[in-house]
Coordinates of C-alpha atoms in Angstrom, one line a residue:
M1 CA 6.6 -36.9 -3.4
T2 CA 7.7 -35.2 -6.6
F3 CA 4.7 -32.9 -6.4
F4 CA 5.6 -31.9 -2.8
A5 CA 9.3 -31.5 -3.6
I6 CA 8.4 -29.0 -6.4
Q7 CA 6.1 -27.1 -4.1
V8 CA 8.8 -26.9 -1.5
L9 CA 11.1 -25.4 -4.1
N10 CA 8.4 -22.9 -5.0
G11 CA 7.9 -22.1 -1.4
L12 CA 11.6 -21.5 -0.8
S13 CA 11.8 -19.2 -3.9
Y14 CA 8.8 -17.2 -2.7
A15 CA 10.3 -17.1 0.8
T16 CA 13.4 -15.3 -0.5
T17 CA 11.2 -12.3 -1.6
L18 CA 9.4 -12.4 1.7
F19 CA 12.6 -12.5 3.7
L20 CA 14.2 -9.6 1.8
M21 CA 11.1 -7.5 2.7
A22 CA 10.8 -8.8 6.2
A23 CA 14.6 -8.4 7.0
G24 CA 14.4 -4.7 5.9
L25 CA 11.3 -4.1 7.9
T26 CA 12.7 -5.9 10.9
L27 CA 16.0 -4.0 10.7
I28 CA 14.1 -0.6 10.6
F29 CA 11.9 -1.5 13.5
G30 CA 14.8 -2.9 15.6
V31 CA 16.8 0.3 15.4
T32 CA 14.1 3.0 15.0
R33 CA 11.1 1.3 16.6
I34 CA 9.1 2.5 13.6
V35 CA 6.4 0.2 12.2
N36 CA 6.7 1.2 8.5
F37 CA 3.6 0.4 6.6
A38 CA 5.1 2.2 3.5
H39 CA 7.8 -0.5 3.2
G40 CA 5.9 -2.0 0.2
S41 CA 6.2 1.3 -1.6
F42 CA 10.0 0.9 -1.7
F43 CA 9.6 -2.6 -3.0
M44 CA 7.4 -1.2 -5.8
L45 CA 9.9 1.6 -6.5
G46 CA 12.7 -0.8 -7.0
A47 CA 10.7 -3.0 -9.3
L48 CA 9.4 0.0 -11.4
L49 CA 12.8 1.6 -11.7
T50 CA 14.5 -1.6 -12.8
A51 CA 11.7 -2.5 -15.2
H52 CA 11.8 0.9 -16.9
W53 CA 15.6 0.8 -17.0
V54 CA 15.9 -2.5 -18.9
T55 CA 12.7 -2.0 -21.0
N56 CA 12.1 1.6 -21.9
W57 CA 15.2 3.7 -21.0
F58 CA 18.1 1.3 -21.9
P59 CA 16.6 -1.8 -23.7
A60 CA 20.1 -3.1 -24.4
W61 CA 20.6 -3.6 -20.7
G62 CA 17.9 -6.2 -20.7
E63 CA 20.1 -8.4 -23.1
S64 CA 23.2 -8.5 -20.9
A65 CA 23.3 -10.4 -17.6
G66 CA 25.8 -8.0 -16.0
L67 CA 23.9 -4.8 -17.0
Y68 CA 20.6 -6.4 -16.0
A69 CA 22.1 -7.2 -12.5
L70 CA 23.5 -3.6 -12.4
A71 CA 20.0 -2.2 -13.1
M72 CA 18.6 -4.3 -10.2
L73 CA 21.3 -2.9 -7.9
L74 CA 20.5 0.6 -9.1
G75 CA 16.8 0.1 -8.4
A76 CA 17.7 -1.1 -4.9
L77 CA 20.0 1.9 -4.4
A78 CA 17.3 4.3 -5.5
A79 CA 14.9 2.7 -3.0
G80 CA 17.5 3.2 -0.3
V81 CA 18.0 6.8 -1.2
A82 CA 14.2 7.3 -1.2
G83 CA 14.1 5.7 2.2
A84 CA 16.8 8.1 3.5
L85 CA 14.6 11.0 2.3
A86 CA 11.6 9.5 4.0
E87 CA 13.6 9.1 7.2
F88 CA 14.7 12.7 7.1
V89 CA 11.3 14.2 6.3
L90 CA 8.9 11.9 8.2
L91 CA 10.2 9.0 10.1
R92 CA 12.6 10.8 12.5
R93 CA 9.6 12.9 13.6
L94 CA 7.8 9.7 14.6
Y95 CA 10.5 8.3 17.0
G96 CA 8.9 7.5 20.3
V97 CA 5.3 8.0 19.3
P98 CA 2.7 5.2 19.7
E99 CA 2.9 2.5 17.0
L100 CA -0.6 3.2 15.8
Y101 CA 0.4 6.8 14.8
Q102 CA 3.4 5.4 13.0
L103 CA 1.2 3.0 11.0
V104 CA -1.2 5.7 10.0
A105 CA 1.5 8.2 9.1
T106 CA 3.4 5.7 7.0
F107 CA 0.1 4.7 5.3
G108 CA -0.1 8.3 4.3
L109 CA 3.4 8.0 2.9
T110 CA 2.2 5.0 0.9
L111 CA -0.6 7.0 -0.6
A112 CA 1.8 9.9 -1.5
M113 CA 4.5 7.6 -3.0
S114 CA 1.9 5.6 -5.0
D115 CA 0.5 8.7 -6.7
A116 CA 4.1 10.1 -7.2
M117 CA 5.1 6.9 -9.0
R118 CA 1.9 6.9 -11.0
W119 CA 2.7 10.5 -12.1
G120 CA 6.3 9.6 -12.9
F121 CA 6.0 6.1 -14.4
G122 CA 2.4 6.1 -15.7
P123 CA -0.5 3.8 -14.6
G124 CA 0.3 0.8 -16.9
E125 CA 2.2 -2.4 -16.1
V126 CA 5.8 -2.8 -17.3
F127 CA 6.8 -6.2 -18.6
A128 CA 10.5 -6.7 -18.2
P129 CA 12.5 -9.3 -20.1
R130 CA 13.6 -12.5 -18.4
F131 CA 17.1 -12.5 -17.0
P132 CA 19.7 -13.3 -19.7
G133 CA 21.2 -16.7 -19.3
L134 CA 18.6 -17.8 -16.8
K135 CA 15.5 -18.0 -19.0
G136 CA 15.1 -21.7 -19.1
A137 CA 14.2 -24.5 -16.8
V138 CA 15.9 -27.6 -15.4
E139 CA 14.3 -31.1 -15.0
L140 CA 14.0 -32.2 -11.4
W141 CA 12.3 -35.5 -10.6
G142 CA 10.6 -35.6 -13.9
E143 CA 9.2 -32.0 -13.6
F144 CA 10.6 -28.7 -15.0
F145 CA 11.5 -25.9 -12.6
P146 CA 12.6 -22.3 -13.6
V147 CA 16.4 -21.7 -13.3
W148 CA 15.7 -18.1 -12.1
Q149 CA 13.8 -19.4 -9.1
L150 CA 16.7 -21.8 -8.2
V151 CA 19.1 -18.9 -8.3
T152 CA 16.9 -16.6 -6.1
M153 CA 16.5 -19.4 -3.6
T154 CA 20.2 -19.0 -2.6
L155 CA 19.9 -15.2 -1.9
G156 CA 17.8 -15.6 1.3
P157 CA 20.5 -17.5 3.3
L158 CA 23.2 -15.2 1.8
V159 CA 21.4 -12.1 2.9
W160 CA 20.8 -13.5 6.3
L161 CA 24.5 -14.4 6.6
G162 CA 25.5 -10.9 5.4
L163 CA 23.3 -9.2 7.9
H164 CA 24.6 -11.4 10.6
L165 CA 28.2 -10.6 9.8
L166 CA 27.3 -6.9 9.5
L167 CA 25.7 -6.8 12.9
T168 CA 28.3 -8.8 14.7
R169 CA 31.6 -8.1 13.0
T170 CA 31.5 -4.4 12.1
R171 CA 31.5 -1.4 14.4
F172 CA 28.5 0.0 12.5
G173 CA 26.6 -3.2 13.1
Q174 CA 27.6 -3.3 16.8
R175 CA 26.3 0.2 17.2
L176 CA 23.1 -0.7 15.4
R177 CA 22.6 -3.6 17.9
A178 CA 23.4 -1.2 20.8
A179 CA 20.8 1.3 19.5
T180 CA 18.3 -1.5 19.3
M181 CA 18.9 -2.4 22.9
D182 CA 19.1 1.0 24.5
R183 CA 19.3 4.1 22.3
A184 CA 19.3 6.5 25.2
M185 CA 22.4 4.9 26.8
L186 CA 24.2 4.9 23.4
D187 CA 23.5 8.6 23.1
A188 CA 24.7 9.2 26.7
L189 CA 28.0 7.5 25.7
G190 CA 28.6 10.1 23.0
V191 CA 27.4 8.1 20.0
N192 CA 25.0 10.1 17.8
P193 CA 22.1 7.7 17.1
K194 CA 20.7 9.7 14.1
P195 CA 23.2 8.4 11.5
L196 CA 22.6 4.9 12.7
M197 CA 18.9 5.2 12.3
L198 CA 19.4 6.8 8.8
G199 CA 21.7 3.9 7.9
A200 CA 19.2 1.3 9.1
V201 CA 16.4 2.9 7.1
M202 CA 18.5 3.1 4.0
L203 CA 19.6 -0.5 4.3
G204 CA 16.1 -1.8 5.0
C205 CA 14.6 0.1 2.1
A206 CA 17.4 -1.0 -0.2
L207 CA 16.6 -4.6 0.7
A208 CA 12.9 -4.0 -0.1
G209 CA 13.9 -2.4 -3.5
L210 CA 16.1 -5.4 -4.3
G211 CA 13.2 -7.7 -3.5
G212 CA 11.0 -5.8 -5.9
A213 CA 13.7 -5.9 -8.6
L214 CA 14.1 -9.7 -8.2
Q215 CA 10.4 -10.2 -8.9
L216 CA 10.6 -8.8 -12.4
P217 CA 11.6 -12.0 -14.3
R218 CA 8.5 -13.6 -12.6
E219 CA 5.8 -10.9 -12.9
P220 CA 5.4 -7.4 -14.4
A221 CA 5.9 -4.3 -12.3
N222 CA 2.6 -2.5 -11.4
L223 CA 1.2 0.1 -9.0
Q224 CA -0.6 -2.6 -6.9
M225 CA 2.6 -4.3 -5.8
D226 CA 3.0 -2.3 -2.6
V227 CA -0.2 -3.3 -0.8
N228 CA -0.1 -6.9 -2.2
V229 CA 3.3 -7.5 -0.6
I230 CA 3.2 -5.5 2.6
V231 CA 0.4 -7.5 4.1
E232 CA 2.2 -10.8 3.8
T233 CA 5.5 -9.0 4.9
F234 CA 3.8 -7.9 8.1
V235 CA 2.6 -11.5 8.6
V236 CA 6.2 -12.7 8.3
V237 CA 7.6 -10.1 10.6
V238 CA 4.9 -10.6 13.3
T239 CA 5.1 -14.4 13.0
G240 CA 8.8 -14.3 13.4
G241 CA 8.8 -11.7 16.2
L242 CA 9.3 -7.9 15.9
G243 CA 13.0 -7.0 15.9
S244 CA 14.3 -10.6 15.2
I245 CA 16.0 -11.1 11.8
G246 CA 16.4 -14.8 12.6
G247 CA 12.7 -15.0 13.4
A248 CA 11.9 -13.3 10.1
F249 CA 14.0 -15.9 8.2
F250 CA 12.3 -18.9 9.7
A251 CA 8.9 -17.2 9.4
A252 CA 9.5 -16.4 5.8
L253 CA 10.3 -20.1 5.2
L254 CA 7.1 -21.2 7.0
I255 CA 4.9 -18.7 5.2
G256 CA 6.5 -19.3 1.9
L257 CA 5.9 -23.1 2.1
I258 CA 2.3 -22.6 3.3
H259 CA 1.7 -20.2 0.4
A260 CA 3.1 -22.6 -2.2
L261 CA 1.2 -25.6 -0.9
G262 CA -2.0 -23.5 -0.6
V263 CA -1.7 -22.3 -4.2
S264 CA -1.4 -25.9 -5.4
L265 CA -3.8 -27.7 -3.1
F266 CA -6.3 -25.0 -1.9
P267 CA -6.1 -22.1 -4.3
Q268 CA -9.2 -20.5 -3.0
A269 CA -8.1 -20.7 0.6
T270 CA -4.4 -19.7 0.3
L271 CA -4.8 -16.4 2.0
V272 CA -6.8 -17.9 4.7
L273 CA -4.1 -20.6 5.4
V274 CA -1.4 -17.9 5.6
F275 CA -3.3 -15.8 8.1
L276 CA -4.4 -18.8 10.1
T277 CA -0.8 -19.9 10.4
M278 CA 0.1 -16.5 11.9
A279 CA -2.9 -16.6 14.2
V280 CA -1.9 -20.1 15.5
V281 CA 1.7 -18.9 16.1
L282 CA 0.5 -15.8 18.0
A283 CA -2.0 -17.8 20.0
V284 CA 0.8 -20.0 21.3
R285 CA 3.5 -17.4 21.4
P286 CA 2.0 -13.8 21.5
Q287 CA 5.4 -12.3 20.8
G288 CA 6.1 -14.5 17.7
L289 CA 8.6 -17.2 17.2
M290 CA 11.7 -15.3 18.3
G291 CA 10.4 -12.0 19.3
Q292 CA 10.9 -9.9 22.4
P293 CA 8.4 -9.9 25.2
L294 CA 5.4 -7.5 24.6
D295 CA 6.5 -5.1 27.3
A296 CA 9.9 -4.5 25.6
G297 CA 8.4 -2.4 22.8
P298 CA 7.7 1.3 22.8
R299 CA 5.3 2.6 25.4
E300 CA 2.0 4.0 24.5
I301 CA 1.4 7.7 25.1
I302 CA -1.5 7.9 27.6
Q303 CA -3.8 10.9 27.4
K304 CA -6.9 11.8 29.2
F305 CA -10.1 11.4 27.4
H306 CA -11.6 14.8 26.6
Q307 CA -15.4 15.0 26.6
P308 CA -17.0 18.5 26.7
S309 CA -20.3 16.9 27.7
V310 CA -19.0 17.0 31.3
K311 CA -20.4 20.5 31.3
R312 CA -24.0 20.1 30.3
S313 CA -24.4 23.4 28.6
L314 CA -21.3 22.8 26.4
G315 CA -22.4 19.3 25.7
A316 CA -25.8 20.5 24.6
L317 CA -24.1 23.1 22.3
Y318 CA -22.1 20.4 20.6
F319 CA -25.1 18.2 20.0
A320 CA -27.1 21.2 18.8
A321 CA -24.3 22.0 16.3
F322 CA -24.3 18.4 15.2
F323 CA -28.0 18.3 14.5
G324 CA -27.9 21.7 12.8
L325 CA -25.2 20.5 10.4
C326 CA -27.2 17.3 9.7
A327 CA -30.3 19.4 9.0
L328 CA -28.3 21.7 6.7
A329 CA -27.0 18.7 4.8
W330 CA -30.5 17.3 4.3
T331 CA -31.6 20.6 2.6
G332 CA -28.6 20.7 0.3
G333 CA -29.8 18.3 -2.3
E334 CA -29.5 14.6 -3.1
Y335 CA -25.7 14.6 -3.5
T336 CA -25.2 16.4 -0.2
R337 CA -27.6 14.1 1.6
S338 CA -25.7 11.1 0.2
L339 CA -22.4 12.4 1.4
A340 CA -23.9 13.2 4.8
S341 CA -25.2 9.7 5.1
D342 CA -21.7 8.3 4.2
A343 CA -20.2 10.6 6.9
L344 CA -22.8 9.5 9.5
I345 CA -22.1 5.8 8.8
L346 CA -18.4 6.4 9.0
L347 CA -18.9 8.2 12.3
I348 CA -20.7 5.2 13.8
F349 CA -17.9 2.9 12.5
G350 CA -15.3 5.3 13.9
V351 CA -16.9 5.4 17.3
S352 CA -16.9 1.6 17.4
L353 CA -13.1 1.6 17.0
Q354 CA -12.5 4.7 19.2
S355 CA -14.2 3.1 22.2
M356 CA -11.7 0.2 22.3
M357 CA -8.7 2.3 21.3
A358 CA -9.1 5.4 23.5
L359 CA -10.4 3.7 26.6
G360 CA -9.1 0.1 26.3
G361 CA -5.9 0.7 24.5
L362 CA -6.7 -2.1 22.0
V363 CA -5.5 -1.2 18.5
S364 CA -7.3 -3.0 15.6
F365 CA -5.9 -2.9 12.1
G366 CA -8.7 -5.1 10.8
H367 CA -11.8 -3.6 12.2
A368 CA -13.4 -3.8 8.7
A369 CA -13.9 -7.5 9.5
F370 CA -16.9 -6.7 11.6
F371 CA -18.1 -3.9 9.3
G372 CA -18.1 -6.4 6.4
L373 CA -19.8 -9.1 8.5
G374 CA -22.5 -6.7 9.5
A375 CA -23.0 -5.6 5.8
Y376 CA -23.1 -9.2 4.5
G377 CA -25.3 -10.4 7.4
A378 CA -27.9 -7.6 6.6
A379 CA -27.7 -8.1 2.9
L380 CA -28.0 -11.9 2.9
S381 CA -30.8 -12.0 5.4
H382 CA -32.7 -9.6 3.1
T383 CA -32.0 -11.5 -0.2
Q384 CA -32.3 -15.0 1.2
W385 CA -35.2 -14.6 3.7
G386 CA -36.8 -11.2 2.8
A387 CA -35.8 -9.6 6.1
S388 CA -36.9 -6.0 6.7
L389 CA -34.5 -3.3 7.7
P390 CA -34.7 -3.8 11.5
V391 CA -34.4 -7.6 11.2
A392 CA -31.5 -7.2 8.6
L393 CA -29.6 -4.9 10.9
A394 CA -30.1 -7.3 13.8
A395 CA -28.8 -10.2 11.7
G396 CA -25.7 -8.2 10.8
C397 CA -25.0 -7.4 14.4
A398 CA -25.6 -11.0 15.4
L399 CA -23.1 -12.3 12.8
A400 CA -20.5 -9.7 14.0
L401 CA -21.2 -10.7 17.6
A402 CA -20.8 -14.4 16.9
V403 CA -17.4 -14.0 15.2
A404 CA -16.2 -11.5 17.8
A405 CA -17.2 -13.8 20.7
V406 CA -15.0 -16.5 19.3
F407 CA -12.1 -14.4 18.0
G408 CA -11.9 -12.1 21.0
A409 CA -10.7 -14.9 23.2
A410 CA -7.4 -15.0 21.3
V411 CA -7.2 -11.2 20.7
V412 CA -7.2 -10.1 24.3
R413 CA -4.0 -12.0 25.0
S414 CA -2.1 -9.8 22.6
A415 CA -1.2 -6.1 22.5
G416 CA 0.3 -3.5 20.2
V417 CA 1.3 -4.5 16.7
Y418 CA 0.6 -8.2 17.4
L419 CA -3.0 -7.4 18.2
A420 CA -3.3 -5.2 15.2
M421 CA -2.0 -7.9 12.9
L422 CA -4.3 -10.6 14.4
S423 CA -7.3 -8.3 13.7
L424 CA -5.9 -7.7 10.2
A425 CA -5.6 -11.5 9.7
L426 CA -9.3 -11.9 10.6
A427 CA -10.3 -9.1 8.2
Q428 CA -8.3 -10.7 5.4
V429 CA -9.9 -14.1 6.0
I430 CA -13.4 -12.4 5.9
W431 CA -12.4 -10.6 2.7
A432 CA -11.0 -13.7 1.1
T433 CA -14.2 -15.6 2.0
A434 CA -16.4 -12.9 0.6
T435 CA -14.3 -12.8 -2.6
Q436 CA -14.1 -16.6 -3.2
W437 CA -17.5 -17.9 -1.9
V438 CA -19.2 -16.9 -5.1
A439 CA -22.3 -19.0 -4.6
L440 CA -23.2 -17.1 -1.4
T441 CA -21.7 -13.7 -1.7
G442 CA -21.5 -13.2 -5.4
G443 CA -17.7 -12.8 -5.3
D444 CA -16.4 -9.6 -6.8
N445 CA -19.9 -8.9 -8.2
G446 CA -21.2 -8.6 -4.7
V447 CA -24.7 -8.7 -3.3
I448 CA -26.7 -6.1 -5.3
G449 CA -30.3 -5.0 -5.7
L450 CA -31.1 -4.5 -2.0
R451 CA -34.4 -2.8 -1.2
L452 CA -33.9 -2.2 2.5
V453 CA -34.5 1.5 2.0
S454 CA -36.9 2.8 -0.7
D455 CA -37.2 6.4 -2.0
D456 CA -40.2 7.0 0.2
T457 CA -38.4 5.9 3.4
R458 CA -35.1 7.6 2.6
P459 CA -35.9 10.6 4.8
L460 CA -36.8 8.3 7.7
F461 CA -33.5 6.4 7.1
F462 CA -31.5 9.6 7.3
V463 CA -33.2 10.5 10.6
L464 CA -32.3 7.0 11.8
L465 CA -28.7 7.6 10.9
V466 CA -28.6 10.9 12.7
F467 CA -30.2 9.3 15.8
I468 CA -27.8 6.3 15.9
A469 CA -24.8 8.5 15.3
S470 CA -25.7 10.9 18.1
L471 CA -26.6 7.9 20.4
S472 CA -23.1 6.4 19.6
V473 CA -21.4 9.6 20.7
A474 CA -23.6 9.9 23.8
A475 CA -22.9 6.2 24.7
L476 CA -19.1 6.8 24.3
S477 CA -19.4 9.8 26.7
R478 CA -21.4 7.7 29.2
L479 CA -18.9 4.8 28.9
A480 CA -15.9 7.1 29.6
G481 CA -17.5 8.4 32.8
S482 CA -18.7 5.0 34.0
T483 CA -17.2 2.5 36.4
F484 CA -16.5 0.2 33.5
G485 CA -14.8 3.0 31.6
A486 CA -12.5 3.7 34.6
A487 CA -11.7 0.0 34.8
L488 CA -10.9 0.0 31.0
Q489 CA -8.5 3.0 31.4
A490 CA -6.9 1.3 34.4
V491 CA -6.3 -1.9 32.4
R492 CA -5.0 0.3 29.5
D493 CA -2.5 2.3 31.6
T494 CA -1.3 -0.2 34.2
P495 CA -2.5 -3.7 33.4
Q496 CA -0.3 -5.4 36.0
R497 CA -1.5 -3.1 38.8
A498 CA -5.1 -3.6 37.6
A499 CA -4.7 -7.4 37.8
A500 CA -3.1 -7.1 41.3
S501 CA -6.1 -5.0 42.4
G502 CA -8.5 -7.9 41.4
L503 CA -9.7 -6.6 38.0
P504 CA -10.3 -9.3 35.4
V505 CA -8.0 -7.8 32.8
N506 CA -8.8 -10.2 29.9
G507 CA -12.5 -10.1 30.7
I508 CA -12.6 -6.3 30.5
R509 CA -10.7 -6.3 27.2
Y510 CA -13.0 -9.1 25.9
R511 CA -16.1 -7.1 26.7
I512 CA -15.1 -3.9 25.0
F513 CA -13.8 -5.8 22.0
V514 CA -17.1 -7.6 21.5
E515 CA -19.2 -4.5 22.1
S516 CA -17.1 -2.5 19.6
A517 CA -17.5 -5.3 17.1
V518 CA -21.3 -5.2 17.4
L519 CA -21.4 -1.5 16.8
A520 CA -19.1 -1.9 13.8
G521 CA -21.5 -4.6 12.5
L522 CA -24.4 -2.2 12.9
A523 CA -22.4 0.4 10.8
G524 CA -21.9 -2.2 8.1
G525 CA -25.6 -3.1 8.0
L526 CA -26.5 0.6 7.7
A527 CA -23.9 1.0 4.9
A528 CA -25.5 -2.0 3.0
A529 CA -29.0 -0.5 3.4
H530 CA -27.7 3.0 2.2
K531 CA -25.8 1.7 -0.8
G532 CA -28.2 -1.0 -1.8
A533 CA -25.3 -3.4 -2.4
V534 CA -22.3 -5.0 -0.6
F535 CA -19.0 -5.9 -2.1
P536 CA -15.9 -7.6 -0.6
S537 CA -14.2 -4.2 -0.3
A538 CA -16.4 -3.8 2.9
A539 CA -13.9 -6.0 4.7
S540 CA -10.7 -4.8 2.9
V541 CA -7.6 -3.2 4.4
A542 CA -8.7 0.2 2.9
T543 CA -11.9 0.1 4.9
S544 CA -10.0 -0.6 8.2
V545 CA -7.7 2.3 7.4
D546 CA -10.7 4.5 6.8
A547 CA -11.8 3.8 10.4
L548 CA -8.3 4.5 11.7
L549 CA -8.1 7.8 9.8
V550 CA -11.5 8.9 11.1
V551 CA -10.4 8.3 14.7
L552 CA -6.9 9.8 14.4
L553 CA -7.8 12.8 12.2
G554 CA -10.3 14.0 14.7
G555 CA -8.5 12.9 17.8
V556 CA -8.6 9.5 19.4
H557 CA -8.9 11.0 22.9
Q558 CA -11.6 13.5 21.9
L559 CA -15.3 12.7 22.3
W560 CA -16.2 14.3 19.0
G561 CA -13.1 13.2 17.3
A562 CA -14.9 10.6 15.1
A563 CA -17.4 13.2 14.1
V564 CA -14.8 15.6 12.9
G565 CA -12.7 12.9 11.3
S566 CA -15.6 11.4 9.4
A567 CA -16.6 14.8 8.1
V568 CA -13.1 15.7 7.0
L569 CA -12.4 12.3 5.4
T570 CA -15.8 12.2 3.5
W571 CA -15.3 15.7 2.2
A572 CA -11.7 15.1 1.2
S573 CA -12.5 11.8 -0.6
A574 CA -15.5 13.3 -2.5
E575 CA -14.6 16.9 -3.2
L576 CA -10.8 17.2 -3.2
G577 CA -10.3 15.7 -6.6
S578 CA -13.3 17.2 -8.3
S579 CA -12.9 20.7 -7.0
V580 CA -9.1 21.1 -7.6
A581 CA -8.2 20.4 -11.2
V582 CA -4.5 19.8 -10.5
L583 CA -5.4 17.2 -7.9
R584 CA -8.2 15.4 -9.8
D585 CA -6.0 12.4 -10.6
Y586 CA -3.8 12.6 -7.5
W587 CA -6.1 13.4 -4.7
R588 CA -5.0 10.2 -2.8
G589 CA -1.5 11.5 -2.7
A590 CA -2.7 14.9 -1.4
L591 CA -4.7 13.1 1.3
G592 CA -1.6 11.1 2.2
V593 CA 0.4 14.3 2.7
F594 CA -2.4 15.7 4.8
V595 CA -2.5 12.6 7.0
M596 CA 1.3 12.7 7.5
A597 CA 1.1 16.4 8.4
I598 CA -1.6 15.7 11.0
M599 CA 0.3 12.7 12.5
V600 CA 3.5 14.8 12.8
L601 CA 2.1 18.2 13.8
S602 CA -0.7 17.0 16.0
P603 CA -1.0 13.3 16.9
S604 CA -3.9 14.2 19.1
G605 CA -5.9 15.1 15.9
L606 CA -7.6 18.3 14.7
L607 CA -9.5 18.8 17.9
G608 CA -6.3 18.4 19.9
L609 CA -4.6 20.9 17.7
L610 CA -7.4 23.4 18.3
Q611 CA -7.1 22.9 22.1
R612 CA -3.4 23.5 21.9
M613 CA -3.9 26.6 19.8
K614 CA -6.5 27.9 22.3
G615 CA -4.1 27.2 25.2
A616 CA -1.3 29.0 23.4
R617 CA -3.5 32.1 22.9
R618 CA -4.4 32.1 26.5
A619 CA -0.7 31.8 27.5
A620 CA 0.2 34.7 25.2
S621 CA -2.6 37.0 26.3
P622 CA -1.5 39.9 28.6
A623 CA -2.1 39.2 32.3
D624 CA -4.8 41.0 34.2
P625 CA -3.3 44.0 36.0
G626 CA -5.4 43.4 39.1
G627 CA -4.5 39.8 39.2
S628 CA -0.8 40.5 38.7
R629 CA -0.8 42.9 41.6

């Protein structure tokens, strides 16, 4: 009982940090309907500023409790000001756009802020001193527990009470609640919603900065804090229900307790337990513990799927250009061939995600789960049983199919951010399994030394990549024009009408989800064969984001969008830093700025931007004199 009591206290202390993050994220979403993936960056900013303030800039502040607390408040204030700047520059241009575009655009903001902080603060960790007067521990039930954690435990309920009073007892809070319910009506009544949104973002980011500052007496500030905390924050927000601060509070308690008990009892499965908890909650209540119904969120922007292959001559021209570029890449040397192979594999991976996003309206934020399963299935079948390339690829696809067949039954009941987070949960479970099952996967050392492709067969493998990539694009075109594709788009646009017409809505979603997973598994197997090794990063969040970037950069509703997106992303990742000396160390930040610009200026991607420019030129051209007569 003593052990469990101490773990409960640990869980409540950790829940405070989670709630500060989740409360800020929930407040921002409730008012602005922005799903802010960059929320962890403001957490990191508050921690880094406070750590430098009390360690490097004014060391004397670290010896006074009052000045240390002031430094924490200044870190939170700076995070709020940075949030206001982000709202003015980026977030207000994302109001009303689909949640997926918001996620990707704010991920670009994460890349930009991370490199900006690395430039400003340096890459090293900052060890801040313990809080003066609260450095020791107290004895509870025969065990010692840190005083600082006891103090931080009280902040969660106080912040919840303060937010409740703000939202119910003040005019600003009442207007915030009104903006959450119906922003258009509030605007019609003469209340400008822009200051309310700005205030909500500032307050939410300040809470995140305060959460980061409060972590300093427990852990050093570093440049990995943003991604580490944002994943579990999204788990809390989605488990509690989007837009519900009360739900975020109870979800933070639940996840904090699960995390603490997992660390003590099942240290290698802690992350799995956290995501399984979220998956169970969403399986029972798809909108979270206290969330709104799914149809109460922002509506998706529906666009027609553009495929130039409708005209055979134009489609043949696109394919001829594709094969020509592949041939040119093969003649460009070993480095160029390697980049072209990476781009082709990324294209296949992107098409697998694009098929379910563009036609089915299913947003996956953890599609790397099936990419990783395909990679490990191919690699392990080769190392354990000596499978050749065709058999290894089939094994990877079979493993992805088996997991998707089971997991898809729960996924098809969700939509929007809830579905995205369920898929992210699966990817994190696969990543944690690959990292911690060292006996099978090698852990962080990975599965290396694969001989699926030799130097002699490398040209044939490149031809295979070109063939599968072109076949994937052709299959997507065929799917969009088929009866099943029409049913998919009907389910995407008007699911209730489709169900009333007799279409099996969940069955259609299930089928496209499983087929997409198999193609992603094939891409993962090809990546394992190409690289000759597989590491847990194949199932990481960054790999899932790569697939999203590929689809959205080119254009999610464009047939050749994945091809353009994969080419741009591969080139930017490989060449941007090495060719531009100024950006050599900060190319990720430059990529983040580019991603934000694309999501703001042209959510339909680069091909959509070209189409709009072409339409604008036609509209601006002088009319035919004969036709005007």
